[in-house]
Coordinates of C-alpha atoms in Angstrom, one line a residue:
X580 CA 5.0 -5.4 -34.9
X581 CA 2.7 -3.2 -32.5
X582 CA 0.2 -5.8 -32.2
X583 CA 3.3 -8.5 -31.4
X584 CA 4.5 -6.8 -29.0
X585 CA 1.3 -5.4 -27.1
X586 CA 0.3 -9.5 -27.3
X587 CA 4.0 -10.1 -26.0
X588 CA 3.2 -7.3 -23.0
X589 CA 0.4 -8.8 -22.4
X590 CA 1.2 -12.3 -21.8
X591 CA 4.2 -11.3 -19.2
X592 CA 2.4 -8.6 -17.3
X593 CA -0.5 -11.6 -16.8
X594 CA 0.8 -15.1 -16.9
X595 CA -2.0 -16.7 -14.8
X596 CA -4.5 -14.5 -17.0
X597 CA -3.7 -15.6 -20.1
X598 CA -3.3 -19.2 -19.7
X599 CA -7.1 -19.6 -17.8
X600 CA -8.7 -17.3 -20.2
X601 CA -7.8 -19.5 -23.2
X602 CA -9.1 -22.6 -21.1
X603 CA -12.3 -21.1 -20.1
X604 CA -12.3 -20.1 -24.0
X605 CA -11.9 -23.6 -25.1
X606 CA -14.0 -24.9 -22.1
X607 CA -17.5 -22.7 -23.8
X608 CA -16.0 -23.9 -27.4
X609 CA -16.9 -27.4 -25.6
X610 CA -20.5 -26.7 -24.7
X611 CA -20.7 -25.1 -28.2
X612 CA -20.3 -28.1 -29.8
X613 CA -21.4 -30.4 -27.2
X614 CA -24.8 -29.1 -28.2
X615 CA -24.6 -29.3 -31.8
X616 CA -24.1 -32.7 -31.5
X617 CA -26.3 -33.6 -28.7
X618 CA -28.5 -36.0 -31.3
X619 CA -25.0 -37.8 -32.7
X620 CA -25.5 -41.5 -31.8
X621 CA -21.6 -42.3 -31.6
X622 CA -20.7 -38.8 -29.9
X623 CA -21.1 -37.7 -26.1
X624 CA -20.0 -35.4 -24.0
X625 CA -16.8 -37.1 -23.3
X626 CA -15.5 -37.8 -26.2
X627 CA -16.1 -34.1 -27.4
X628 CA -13.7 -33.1 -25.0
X629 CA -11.2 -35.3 -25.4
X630 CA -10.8 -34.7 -29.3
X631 CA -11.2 -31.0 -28.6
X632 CA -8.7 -31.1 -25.8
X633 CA -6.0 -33.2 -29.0
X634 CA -7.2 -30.2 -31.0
X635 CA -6.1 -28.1 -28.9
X636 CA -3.2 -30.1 -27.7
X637 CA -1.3 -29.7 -31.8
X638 CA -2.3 -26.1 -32.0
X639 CA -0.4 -25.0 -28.7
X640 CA 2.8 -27.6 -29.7
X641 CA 3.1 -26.7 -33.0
X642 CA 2.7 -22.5 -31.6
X643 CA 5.4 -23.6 -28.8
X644 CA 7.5 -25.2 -31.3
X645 CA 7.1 -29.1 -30.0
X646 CA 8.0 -27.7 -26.4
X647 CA 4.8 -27.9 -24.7
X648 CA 0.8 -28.9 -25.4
X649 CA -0.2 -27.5 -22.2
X650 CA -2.1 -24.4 -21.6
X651 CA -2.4 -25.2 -17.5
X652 CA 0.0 -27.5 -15.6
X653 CA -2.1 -30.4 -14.0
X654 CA -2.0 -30.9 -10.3
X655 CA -3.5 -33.5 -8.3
X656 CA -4.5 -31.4 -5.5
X657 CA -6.2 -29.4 -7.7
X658 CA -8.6 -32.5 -9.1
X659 CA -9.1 -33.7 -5.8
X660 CA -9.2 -30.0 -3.9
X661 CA -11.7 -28.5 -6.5
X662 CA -12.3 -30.5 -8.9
X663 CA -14.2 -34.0 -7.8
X664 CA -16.0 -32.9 -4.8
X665 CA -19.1 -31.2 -7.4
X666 CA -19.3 -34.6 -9.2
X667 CA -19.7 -36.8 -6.3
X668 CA -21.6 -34.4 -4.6
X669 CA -24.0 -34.0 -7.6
X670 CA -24.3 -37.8 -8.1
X671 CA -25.5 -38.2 -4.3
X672 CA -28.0 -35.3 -5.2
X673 CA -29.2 -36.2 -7.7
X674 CA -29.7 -39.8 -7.2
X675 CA -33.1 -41.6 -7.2
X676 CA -32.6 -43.2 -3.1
X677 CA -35.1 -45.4 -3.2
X678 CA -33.6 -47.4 -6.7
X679 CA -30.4 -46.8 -4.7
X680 CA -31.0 -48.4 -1.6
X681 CA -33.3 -51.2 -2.9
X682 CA -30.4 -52.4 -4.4
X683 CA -27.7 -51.4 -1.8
X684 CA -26.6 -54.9 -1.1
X685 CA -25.8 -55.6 -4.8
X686 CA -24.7 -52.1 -5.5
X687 CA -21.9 -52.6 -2.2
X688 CA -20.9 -56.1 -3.8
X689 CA -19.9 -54.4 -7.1
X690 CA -18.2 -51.5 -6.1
X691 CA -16.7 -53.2 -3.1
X692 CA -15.9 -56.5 -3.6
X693 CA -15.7 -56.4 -7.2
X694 CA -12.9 -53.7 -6.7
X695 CA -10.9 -56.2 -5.0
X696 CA -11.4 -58.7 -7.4
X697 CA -10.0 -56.4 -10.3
X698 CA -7.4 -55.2 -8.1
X699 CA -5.8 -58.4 -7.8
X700 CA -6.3 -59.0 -11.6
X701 CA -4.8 -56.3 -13.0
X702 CA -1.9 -56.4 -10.2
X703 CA -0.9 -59.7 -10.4
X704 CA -1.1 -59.5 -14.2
X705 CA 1.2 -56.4 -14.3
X706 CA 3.8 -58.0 -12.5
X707 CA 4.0 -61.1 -14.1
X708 CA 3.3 -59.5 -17.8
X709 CA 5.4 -56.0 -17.6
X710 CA 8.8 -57.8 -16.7
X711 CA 8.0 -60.6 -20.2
X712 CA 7.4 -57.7 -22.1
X713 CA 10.2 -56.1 -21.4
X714 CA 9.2 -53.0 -18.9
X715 CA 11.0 -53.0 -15.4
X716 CA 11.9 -50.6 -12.7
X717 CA 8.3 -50.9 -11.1
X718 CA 8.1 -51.5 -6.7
X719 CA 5.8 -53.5 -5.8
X720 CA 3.9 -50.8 -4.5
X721 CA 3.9 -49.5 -8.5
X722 CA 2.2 -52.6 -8.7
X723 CA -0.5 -52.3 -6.4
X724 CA -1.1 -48.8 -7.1
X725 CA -1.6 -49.6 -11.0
X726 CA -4.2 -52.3 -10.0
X727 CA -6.2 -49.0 -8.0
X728 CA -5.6 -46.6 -11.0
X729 CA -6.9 -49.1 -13.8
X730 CA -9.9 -50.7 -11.3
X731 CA -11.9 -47.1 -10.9
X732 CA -14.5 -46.6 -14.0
X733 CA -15.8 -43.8 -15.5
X734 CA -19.7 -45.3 -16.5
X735 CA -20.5 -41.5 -17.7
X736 CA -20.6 -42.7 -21.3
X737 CA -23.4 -45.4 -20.9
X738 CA -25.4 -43.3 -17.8
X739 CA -25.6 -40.9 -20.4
X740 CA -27.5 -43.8 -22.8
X741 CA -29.8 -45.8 -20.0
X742 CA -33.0 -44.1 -18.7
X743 CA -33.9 -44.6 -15.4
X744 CA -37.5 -44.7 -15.8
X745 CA -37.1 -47.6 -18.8
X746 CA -35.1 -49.7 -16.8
X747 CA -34.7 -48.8 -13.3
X748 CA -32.6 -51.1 -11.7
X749 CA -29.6 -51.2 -14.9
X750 CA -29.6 -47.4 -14.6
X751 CA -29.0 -48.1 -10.6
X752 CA -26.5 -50.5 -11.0
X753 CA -24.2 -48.8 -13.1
X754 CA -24.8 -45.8 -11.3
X755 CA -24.7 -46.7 -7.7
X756 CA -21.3 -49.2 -8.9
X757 CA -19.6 -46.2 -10.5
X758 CA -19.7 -44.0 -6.9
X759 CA -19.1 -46.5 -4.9
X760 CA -16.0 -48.3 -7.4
X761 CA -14.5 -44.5 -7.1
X762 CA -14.5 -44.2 -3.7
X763 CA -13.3 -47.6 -2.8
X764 CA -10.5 -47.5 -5.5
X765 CA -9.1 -44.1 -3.5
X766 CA -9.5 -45.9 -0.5
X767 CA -7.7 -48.2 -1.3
X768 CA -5.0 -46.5 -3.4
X769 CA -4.3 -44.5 -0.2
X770 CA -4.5 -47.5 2.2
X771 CA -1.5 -48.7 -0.5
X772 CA 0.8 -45.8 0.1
X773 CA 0.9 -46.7 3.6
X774 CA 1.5 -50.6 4.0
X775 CA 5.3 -51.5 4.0
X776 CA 6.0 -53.6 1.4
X777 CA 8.4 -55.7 2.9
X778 CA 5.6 -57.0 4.6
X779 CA 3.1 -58.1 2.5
X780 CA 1.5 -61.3 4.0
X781 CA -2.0 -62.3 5.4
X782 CA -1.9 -60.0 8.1
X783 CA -1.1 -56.9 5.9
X784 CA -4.0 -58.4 3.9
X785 CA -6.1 -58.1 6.3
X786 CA -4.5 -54.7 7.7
X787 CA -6.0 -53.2 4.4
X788 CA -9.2 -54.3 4.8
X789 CA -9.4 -53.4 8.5
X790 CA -8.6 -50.1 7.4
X791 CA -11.1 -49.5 4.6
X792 CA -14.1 -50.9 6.9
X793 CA -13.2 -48.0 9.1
X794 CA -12.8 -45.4 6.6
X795 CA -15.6 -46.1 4.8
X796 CA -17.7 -46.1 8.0
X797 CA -16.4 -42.9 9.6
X798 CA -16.4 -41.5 6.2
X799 CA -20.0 -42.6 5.5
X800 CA -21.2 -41.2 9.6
X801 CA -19.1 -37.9 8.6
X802 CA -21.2 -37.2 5.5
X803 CA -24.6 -38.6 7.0
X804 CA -24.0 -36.0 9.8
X805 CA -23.5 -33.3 7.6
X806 CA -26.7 -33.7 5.6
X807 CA -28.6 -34.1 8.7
X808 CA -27.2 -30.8 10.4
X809 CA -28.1 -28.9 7.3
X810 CA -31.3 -29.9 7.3
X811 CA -31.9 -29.4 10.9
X812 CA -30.2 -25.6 10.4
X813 CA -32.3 -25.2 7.1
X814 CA -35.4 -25.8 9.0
X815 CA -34.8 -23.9 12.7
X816 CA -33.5 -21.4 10.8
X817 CA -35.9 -20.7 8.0
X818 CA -33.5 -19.1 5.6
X819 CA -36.0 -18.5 2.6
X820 CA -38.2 -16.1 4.6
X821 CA -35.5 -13.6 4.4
X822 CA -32.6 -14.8 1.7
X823 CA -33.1 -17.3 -0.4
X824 CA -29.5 -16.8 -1.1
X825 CA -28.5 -17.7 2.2
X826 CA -30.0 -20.9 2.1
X827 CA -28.2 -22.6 -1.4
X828 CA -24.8 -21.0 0.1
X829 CA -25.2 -22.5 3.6
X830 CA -26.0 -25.8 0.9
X831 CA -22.8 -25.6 -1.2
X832 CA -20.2 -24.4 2.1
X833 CA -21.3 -27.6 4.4
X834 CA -21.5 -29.7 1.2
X835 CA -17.7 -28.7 0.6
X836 CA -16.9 -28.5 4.5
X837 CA -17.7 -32.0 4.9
X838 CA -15.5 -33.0 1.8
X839 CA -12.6 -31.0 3.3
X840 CA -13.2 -32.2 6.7
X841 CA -12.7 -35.6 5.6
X842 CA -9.5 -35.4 3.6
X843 CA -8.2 -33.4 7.3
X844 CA -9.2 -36.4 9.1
X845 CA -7.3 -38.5 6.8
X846 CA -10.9 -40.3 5.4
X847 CA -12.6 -40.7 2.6
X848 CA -14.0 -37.3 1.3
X849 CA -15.7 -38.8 -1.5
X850 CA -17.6 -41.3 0.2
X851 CA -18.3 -38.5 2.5
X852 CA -19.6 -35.7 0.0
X853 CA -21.3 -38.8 -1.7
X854 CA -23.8 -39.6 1.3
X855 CA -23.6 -35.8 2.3
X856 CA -25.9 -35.1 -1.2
X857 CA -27.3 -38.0 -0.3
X858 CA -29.3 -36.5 3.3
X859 CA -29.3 -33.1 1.8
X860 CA -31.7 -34.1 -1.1
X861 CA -33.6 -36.3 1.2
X862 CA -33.9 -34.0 4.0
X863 CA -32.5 -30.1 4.0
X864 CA -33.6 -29.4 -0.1
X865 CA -37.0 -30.1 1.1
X866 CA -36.6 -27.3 3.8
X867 CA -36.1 -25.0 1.6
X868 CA -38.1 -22.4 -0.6
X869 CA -39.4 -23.6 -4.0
X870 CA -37.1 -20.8 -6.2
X871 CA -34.4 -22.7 -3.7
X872 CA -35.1 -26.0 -4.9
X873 CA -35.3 -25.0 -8.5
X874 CA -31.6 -23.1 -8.3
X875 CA -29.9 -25.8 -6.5
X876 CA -30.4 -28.9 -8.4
X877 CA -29.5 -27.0 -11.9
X878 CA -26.4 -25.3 -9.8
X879 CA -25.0 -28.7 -8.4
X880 CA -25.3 -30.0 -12.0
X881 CA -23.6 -27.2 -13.5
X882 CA -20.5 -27.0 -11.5
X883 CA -20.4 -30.9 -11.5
X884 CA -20.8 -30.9 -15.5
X885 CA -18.0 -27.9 -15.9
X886 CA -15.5 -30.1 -13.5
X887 CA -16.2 -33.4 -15.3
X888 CA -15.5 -31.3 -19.3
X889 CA -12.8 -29.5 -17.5
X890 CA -10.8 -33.2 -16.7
X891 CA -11.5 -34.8 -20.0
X892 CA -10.1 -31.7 -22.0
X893 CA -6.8 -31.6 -19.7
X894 CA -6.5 -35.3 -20.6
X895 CA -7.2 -34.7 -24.7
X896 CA -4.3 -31.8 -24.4
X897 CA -1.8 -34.1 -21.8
X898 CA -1.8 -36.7 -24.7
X899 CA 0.4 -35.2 -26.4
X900 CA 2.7 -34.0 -23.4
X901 CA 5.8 -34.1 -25.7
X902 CA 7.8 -34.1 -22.5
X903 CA 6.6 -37.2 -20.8
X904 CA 7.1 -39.3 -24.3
X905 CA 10.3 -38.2 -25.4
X906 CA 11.5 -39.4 -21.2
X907 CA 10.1 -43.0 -21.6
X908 CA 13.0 -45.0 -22.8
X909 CA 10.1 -48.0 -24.1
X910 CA 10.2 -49.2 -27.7
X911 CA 7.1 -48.8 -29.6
X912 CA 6.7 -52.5 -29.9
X913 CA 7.0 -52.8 -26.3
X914 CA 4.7 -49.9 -25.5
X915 CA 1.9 -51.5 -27.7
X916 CA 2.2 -54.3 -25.4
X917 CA 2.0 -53.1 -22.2
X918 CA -1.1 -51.0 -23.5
X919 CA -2.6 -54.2 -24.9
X920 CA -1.9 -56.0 -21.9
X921 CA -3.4 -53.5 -19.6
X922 CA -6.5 -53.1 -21.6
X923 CA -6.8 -57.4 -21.4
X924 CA -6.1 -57.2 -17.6
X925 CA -9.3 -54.9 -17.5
X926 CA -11.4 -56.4 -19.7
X927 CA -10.9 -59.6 -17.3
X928 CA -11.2 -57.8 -14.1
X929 CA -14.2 -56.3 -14.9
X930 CA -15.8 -60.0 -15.8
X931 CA -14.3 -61.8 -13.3
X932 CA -16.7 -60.3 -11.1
X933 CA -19.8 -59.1 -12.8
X934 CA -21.2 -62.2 -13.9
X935 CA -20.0 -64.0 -11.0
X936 CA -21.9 -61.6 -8.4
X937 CA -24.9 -61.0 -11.1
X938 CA -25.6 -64.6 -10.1
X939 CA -25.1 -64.4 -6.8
X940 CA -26.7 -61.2 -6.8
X941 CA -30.1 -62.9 -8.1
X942 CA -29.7 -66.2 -6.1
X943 CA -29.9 -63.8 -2.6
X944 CA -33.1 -61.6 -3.8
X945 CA -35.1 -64.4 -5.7
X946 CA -38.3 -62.5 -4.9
X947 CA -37.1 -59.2 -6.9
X948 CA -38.8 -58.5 -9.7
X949 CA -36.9 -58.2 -12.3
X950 CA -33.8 -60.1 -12.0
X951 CA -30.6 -58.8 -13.4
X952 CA -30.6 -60.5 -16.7
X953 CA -27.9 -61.4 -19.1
X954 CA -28.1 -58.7 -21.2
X955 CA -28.2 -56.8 -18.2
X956 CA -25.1 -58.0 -16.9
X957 CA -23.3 -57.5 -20.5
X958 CA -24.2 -53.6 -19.9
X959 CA -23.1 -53.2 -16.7
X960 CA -19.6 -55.3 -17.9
X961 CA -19.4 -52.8 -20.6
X962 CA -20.0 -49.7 -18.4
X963 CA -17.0 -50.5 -16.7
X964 CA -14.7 -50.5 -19.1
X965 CA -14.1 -46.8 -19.6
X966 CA -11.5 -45.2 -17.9
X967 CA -11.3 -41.1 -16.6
X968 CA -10.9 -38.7 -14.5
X969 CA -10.0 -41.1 -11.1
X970 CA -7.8 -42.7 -13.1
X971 CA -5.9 -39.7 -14.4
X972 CA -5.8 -38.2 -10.9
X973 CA -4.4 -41.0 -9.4
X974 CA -1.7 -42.1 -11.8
X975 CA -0.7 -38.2 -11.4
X976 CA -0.7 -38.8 -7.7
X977 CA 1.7 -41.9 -8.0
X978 CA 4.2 -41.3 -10.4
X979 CA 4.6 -37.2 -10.4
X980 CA 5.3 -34.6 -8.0
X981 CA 2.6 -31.5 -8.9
X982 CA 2.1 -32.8 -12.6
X983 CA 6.3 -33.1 -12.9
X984 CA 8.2 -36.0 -13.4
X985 CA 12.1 -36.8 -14.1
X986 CA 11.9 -40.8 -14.0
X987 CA 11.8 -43.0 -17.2
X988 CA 9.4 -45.4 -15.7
X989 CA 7.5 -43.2 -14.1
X990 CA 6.5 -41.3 -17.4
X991 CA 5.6 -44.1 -19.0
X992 CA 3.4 -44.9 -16.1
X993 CA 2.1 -41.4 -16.9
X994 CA 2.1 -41.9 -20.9
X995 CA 0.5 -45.3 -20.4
X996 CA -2.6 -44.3 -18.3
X997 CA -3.5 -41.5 -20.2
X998 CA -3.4 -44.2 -23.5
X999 CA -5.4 -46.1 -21.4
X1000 CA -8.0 -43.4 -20.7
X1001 CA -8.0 -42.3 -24.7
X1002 CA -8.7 -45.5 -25.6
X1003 CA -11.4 -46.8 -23.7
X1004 CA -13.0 -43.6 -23.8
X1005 CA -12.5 -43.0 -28.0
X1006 CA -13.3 -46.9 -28.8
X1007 CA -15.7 -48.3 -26.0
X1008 CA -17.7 -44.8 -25.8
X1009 CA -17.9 -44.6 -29.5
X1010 CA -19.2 -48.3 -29.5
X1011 CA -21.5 -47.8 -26.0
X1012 CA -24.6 -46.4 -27.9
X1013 CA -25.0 -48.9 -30.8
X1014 CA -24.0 -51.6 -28.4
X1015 CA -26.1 -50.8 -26.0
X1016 CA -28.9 -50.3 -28.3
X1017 CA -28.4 -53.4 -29.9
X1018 CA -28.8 -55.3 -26.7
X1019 CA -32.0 -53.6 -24.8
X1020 CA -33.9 -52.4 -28.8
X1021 CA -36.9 -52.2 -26.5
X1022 CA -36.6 -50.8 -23.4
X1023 CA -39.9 -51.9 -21.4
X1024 CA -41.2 -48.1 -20.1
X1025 CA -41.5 -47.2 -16.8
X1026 CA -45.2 -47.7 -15.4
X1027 CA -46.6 -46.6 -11.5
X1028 CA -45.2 -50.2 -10.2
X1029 CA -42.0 -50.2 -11.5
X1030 CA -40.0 -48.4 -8.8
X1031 CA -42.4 -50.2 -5.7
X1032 CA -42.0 -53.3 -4.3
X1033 CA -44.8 -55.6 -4.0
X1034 CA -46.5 -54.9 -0.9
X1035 CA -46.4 -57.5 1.7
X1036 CA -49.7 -58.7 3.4
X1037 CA -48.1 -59.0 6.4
X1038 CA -46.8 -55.1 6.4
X1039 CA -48.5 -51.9 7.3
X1040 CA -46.4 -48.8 6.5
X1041 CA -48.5 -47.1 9.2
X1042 CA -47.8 -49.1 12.1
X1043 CA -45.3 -48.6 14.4
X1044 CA -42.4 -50.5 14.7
X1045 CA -43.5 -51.3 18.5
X1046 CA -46.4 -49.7 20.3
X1047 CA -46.4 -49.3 24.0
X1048 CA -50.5 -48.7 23.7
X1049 CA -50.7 -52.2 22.7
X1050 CA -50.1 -55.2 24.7
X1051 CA -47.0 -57.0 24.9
X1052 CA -48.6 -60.1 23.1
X1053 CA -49.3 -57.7 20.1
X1054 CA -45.8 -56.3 20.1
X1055 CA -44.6 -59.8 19.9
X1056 CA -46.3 -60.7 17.4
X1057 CA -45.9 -57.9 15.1
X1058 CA -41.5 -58.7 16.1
X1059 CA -42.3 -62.6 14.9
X1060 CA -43.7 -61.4 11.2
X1061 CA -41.2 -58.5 11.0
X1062 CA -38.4 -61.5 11.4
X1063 CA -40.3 -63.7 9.2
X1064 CA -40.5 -60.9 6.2
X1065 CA -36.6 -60.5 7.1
X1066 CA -35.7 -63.8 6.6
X1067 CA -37.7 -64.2 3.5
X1068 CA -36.7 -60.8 1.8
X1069 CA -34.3 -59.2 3.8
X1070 CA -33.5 -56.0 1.1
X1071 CA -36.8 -55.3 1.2
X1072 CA -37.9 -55.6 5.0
X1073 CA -34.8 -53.7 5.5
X1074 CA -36.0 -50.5 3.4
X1075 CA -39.8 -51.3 4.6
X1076 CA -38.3 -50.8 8.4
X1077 CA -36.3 -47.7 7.1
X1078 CA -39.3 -46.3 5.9
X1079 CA -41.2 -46.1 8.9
X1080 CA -38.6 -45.1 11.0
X1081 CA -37.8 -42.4 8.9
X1082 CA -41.5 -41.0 8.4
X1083 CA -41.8 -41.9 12.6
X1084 CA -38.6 -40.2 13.9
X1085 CA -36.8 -38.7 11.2
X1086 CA -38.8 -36.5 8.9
X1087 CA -40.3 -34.9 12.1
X1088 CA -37.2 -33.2 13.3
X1089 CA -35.0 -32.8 9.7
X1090 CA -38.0 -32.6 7.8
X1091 CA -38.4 -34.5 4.0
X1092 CA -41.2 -35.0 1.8
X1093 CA -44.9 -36.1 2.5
X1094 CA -44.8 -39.6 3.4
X1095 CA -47.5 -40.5 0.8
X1096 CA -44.9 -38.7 -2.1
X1097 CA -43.7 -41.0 -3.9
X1098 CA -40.0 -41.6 -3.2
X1099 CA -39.7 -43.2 -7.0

């Protein structure tokens, strides 16, 4: 009785206390067995938390008596407040640029217009399937809000497989794809909350893109500018020579600032946290001490790795939200359709535009070495099948008010994308590992030339882009190859003139790395 009661006093003297010290319990339990089965071929990271978070989910129902699997109530603003900014950040961070940006163009093709593509898919499928199936109650905005929510991946499960020194340009793909697919899916989910529906012809069409070109601009100058004043604070400023501390806090505060800034100014914040870690790496982290260095790249990974098991375990516990399923009025028969119909909507979205673009993709940069082969283009299909933590957020976003809901439809919506996100997490990242490894058995390893392009013989990286100690002939000259080499191999002249503009002009004042270190 004494120790039932003192729990009892416990729990209503602290009822924020208890709640967050038995997720941060569960949260190390995570890592615990993370680790132990680090070497498991079927198992990541992922999947562990989801199943722990089920786990977790029938102990507190069953202790609640079938009232409640939740230990905290989700909140939207709380994913996209706290919780996604250290991801994105970290993935600019920690990103190899120069794989990045060699393959910029193709990178921008899937996570742009390939978003799009799937949009329209999954939209058009929903609202001709759903009301056949038997579910209606769904706007049209529903609609095109469900194509956003069920077009942003989660490629965590087969990053976590690739190596980027075995093969390079896969790992950047999937990668660069998976930032940029999140971003634009957000972009466009908000761009969606504010066309009138009424309206929807080739104009509001055209509205929508209109508005995402700007946002992802300004977005992309916001973050850009960020990255650059840190570095140019970092190194006026010398922090190391008296705080070292100083230095990663200044880091982390403008890394947040410009993700807060953003969502102020009504822009993208992770397209602008995303290119923030992007300058930072290339420019400020240099300017700093090497202890500095060391603490920063392992910090940004931790708080991005403790948001990303943090999501996953919130969606293994909100499974079985007892709530939400006993408030959708759907038959099970039904239900299994509209899950099966979504997951066939996604699995044709996702091809309707990789292999298309692959090819297209490989026509434009014949001269790259290699190509984005078959099997290549079967991985990066595969990678995108996987649903999370965008996903989650966003259906949240649409069809609750601070994690609550009251409307049939709506918690179905709810119920439905959180199936969704079980399932092609559980099934597709069980399957990524043996799949994967059964289409690249042997991976060719990474040698000096891998990550550098053939050098042109036309192209000095040491000459100036123009020269006013030379004579106007030379100058013209040097303009006529330079348009050549752009004509010919435009990704790569591109970089090549980004190269020397940035060890010319930019290193100088931001500072960077030598420019004989290799940027691999």
């Amino acid at each position: 009785m004494e120790i039932s009661e003192f729990a009892k006093n416990i729990t209503q003297e602290h009822t924020q206390v208890v709640p967050i010290s038995l997720f941060v319990a569960i949260l190390c339990l995570c890592l615990i067995v993370g680790q132990l089965l680090e070497e498991n071929r079927w198992v990541n990271e992922s999947i562990t938390a989801i199943l722990i978070g089920c786990v977790s989910g029938i102990i507190i129902l069953s202790i609640t008596k079938w009232k409640s699997s939740h230990i905290l109530r989700f909140d939207e603003e709380l994913f996209f407040i706290y919780l996604l900014p250290p991801i994105i950040f970290n993935a600019g961070f920690q990103v190899k640029k120069k794989q990045f940006f060699h393959n910029f163009l193709t990178i921008m093709m899937f996570g742009v217009i390939g978003v799009f593509i799937s949009v329209s898919i999954i939209t058009a499928g929903s609202w001709w399937l759903f009301p056949k199936l038997g579910f209606m109650g769904l706007s049209i905005r529903d609609y095109l809000a469900l194509g956003t929510i069920f077009s942003s991946t989660d490629t965590v499960c087969t990053l976590q497989i690739l190596n980027q020194d075995e093969t390079p340009l896969l790992y950047s793909l999937v990668f660069g794809e998976g930032v940029v697919n999140d971003a634009t899916s957000v972009v466009l989910f908000n761009a969606v909350q504010k066309i009138d529906v009424r309206e929807l012809n080739g104009k509001a069409a055209l509205r929508i893109f209109r508005d995402f070109l700007y946002l992802f601009s300004t977005s992309t100058i916001l973050g850009v500018t960020a990255g650059l004043l840190t570095a140019l604070v970092l190194k006026t400023l010398y922090f190391g020579k008296h705080s070292s501390v100083r230095e990663i806090a200044l880091m982390v505060l403008m890394a947040y600032l410009s993700y807060i800034l953003a969502e102020l100014l009504e822009l993208s914040g992770i397209l602008t946290v995303f290119f923030c870690g992007i300058f930072m790496s290339h420019y400020a982290w240099h300017n700093m001490t090497d202890s500095s260095r060391i603490t920063t790249r392992h910090t940004f990974a931790m708080m991005s790795f403790i948001a990303e098991t943090f999501i996953f375990l919130y969606v293994g516990m909100d499974a079985f939200d007892i709530e939400k399923w006993r408030m959708s009025k759907l038959s099970f028969v039904t239900s299994l359709g509209v899950y099966s119909a979504l997951i066939l909507m996604i699995l044709l979205g996702r091809a309707a535009f990789v292999f298309p673009l692959s090819f297209l993709s490989n026509y434009m940069n014949s001269h790259r070495s290699p190509s984005i082969s078959f099997k290549h283009q079967v991985v990066i299909w595969w990678a995108g099948l996987m649903r999370g933590a965008v996903s989650i957020a966003l259906a949240f976003k649409q069809f609750t008010y601070s994690g609550v809901t009251s409307d049939p439809d709506s918690a179905t919506m709810i119920t439905t994308t959180i199936i969704i996100v079980l399932f092609t997490t559980l099934v597709f990242g069980f399957l990524t590992r043996p799949f994967v490894k059964y289409l690249l058995p042997h991976p060719q390893h990474a040698t000096n030339n891998s990550c550098r392009e053939p050098k042109s013989p036309n192209e000095d990286m040491n000459l100036p882009l123009l020269s006013f100690d030379e004579s106007t002939t030379t100058n013209l000259l040097r303009a006529k190859d330079s348009l050549s080499m752009l004509l010919n191999r435009p990704v790569y002249t591109i970089h090549s003139f980004w190269r020397r503009f940035d060890d010319t002009y930019m290193r100088p004042v931001f500072g960077g790395p030598d420019s004989n270190q290799s940027q691999c």
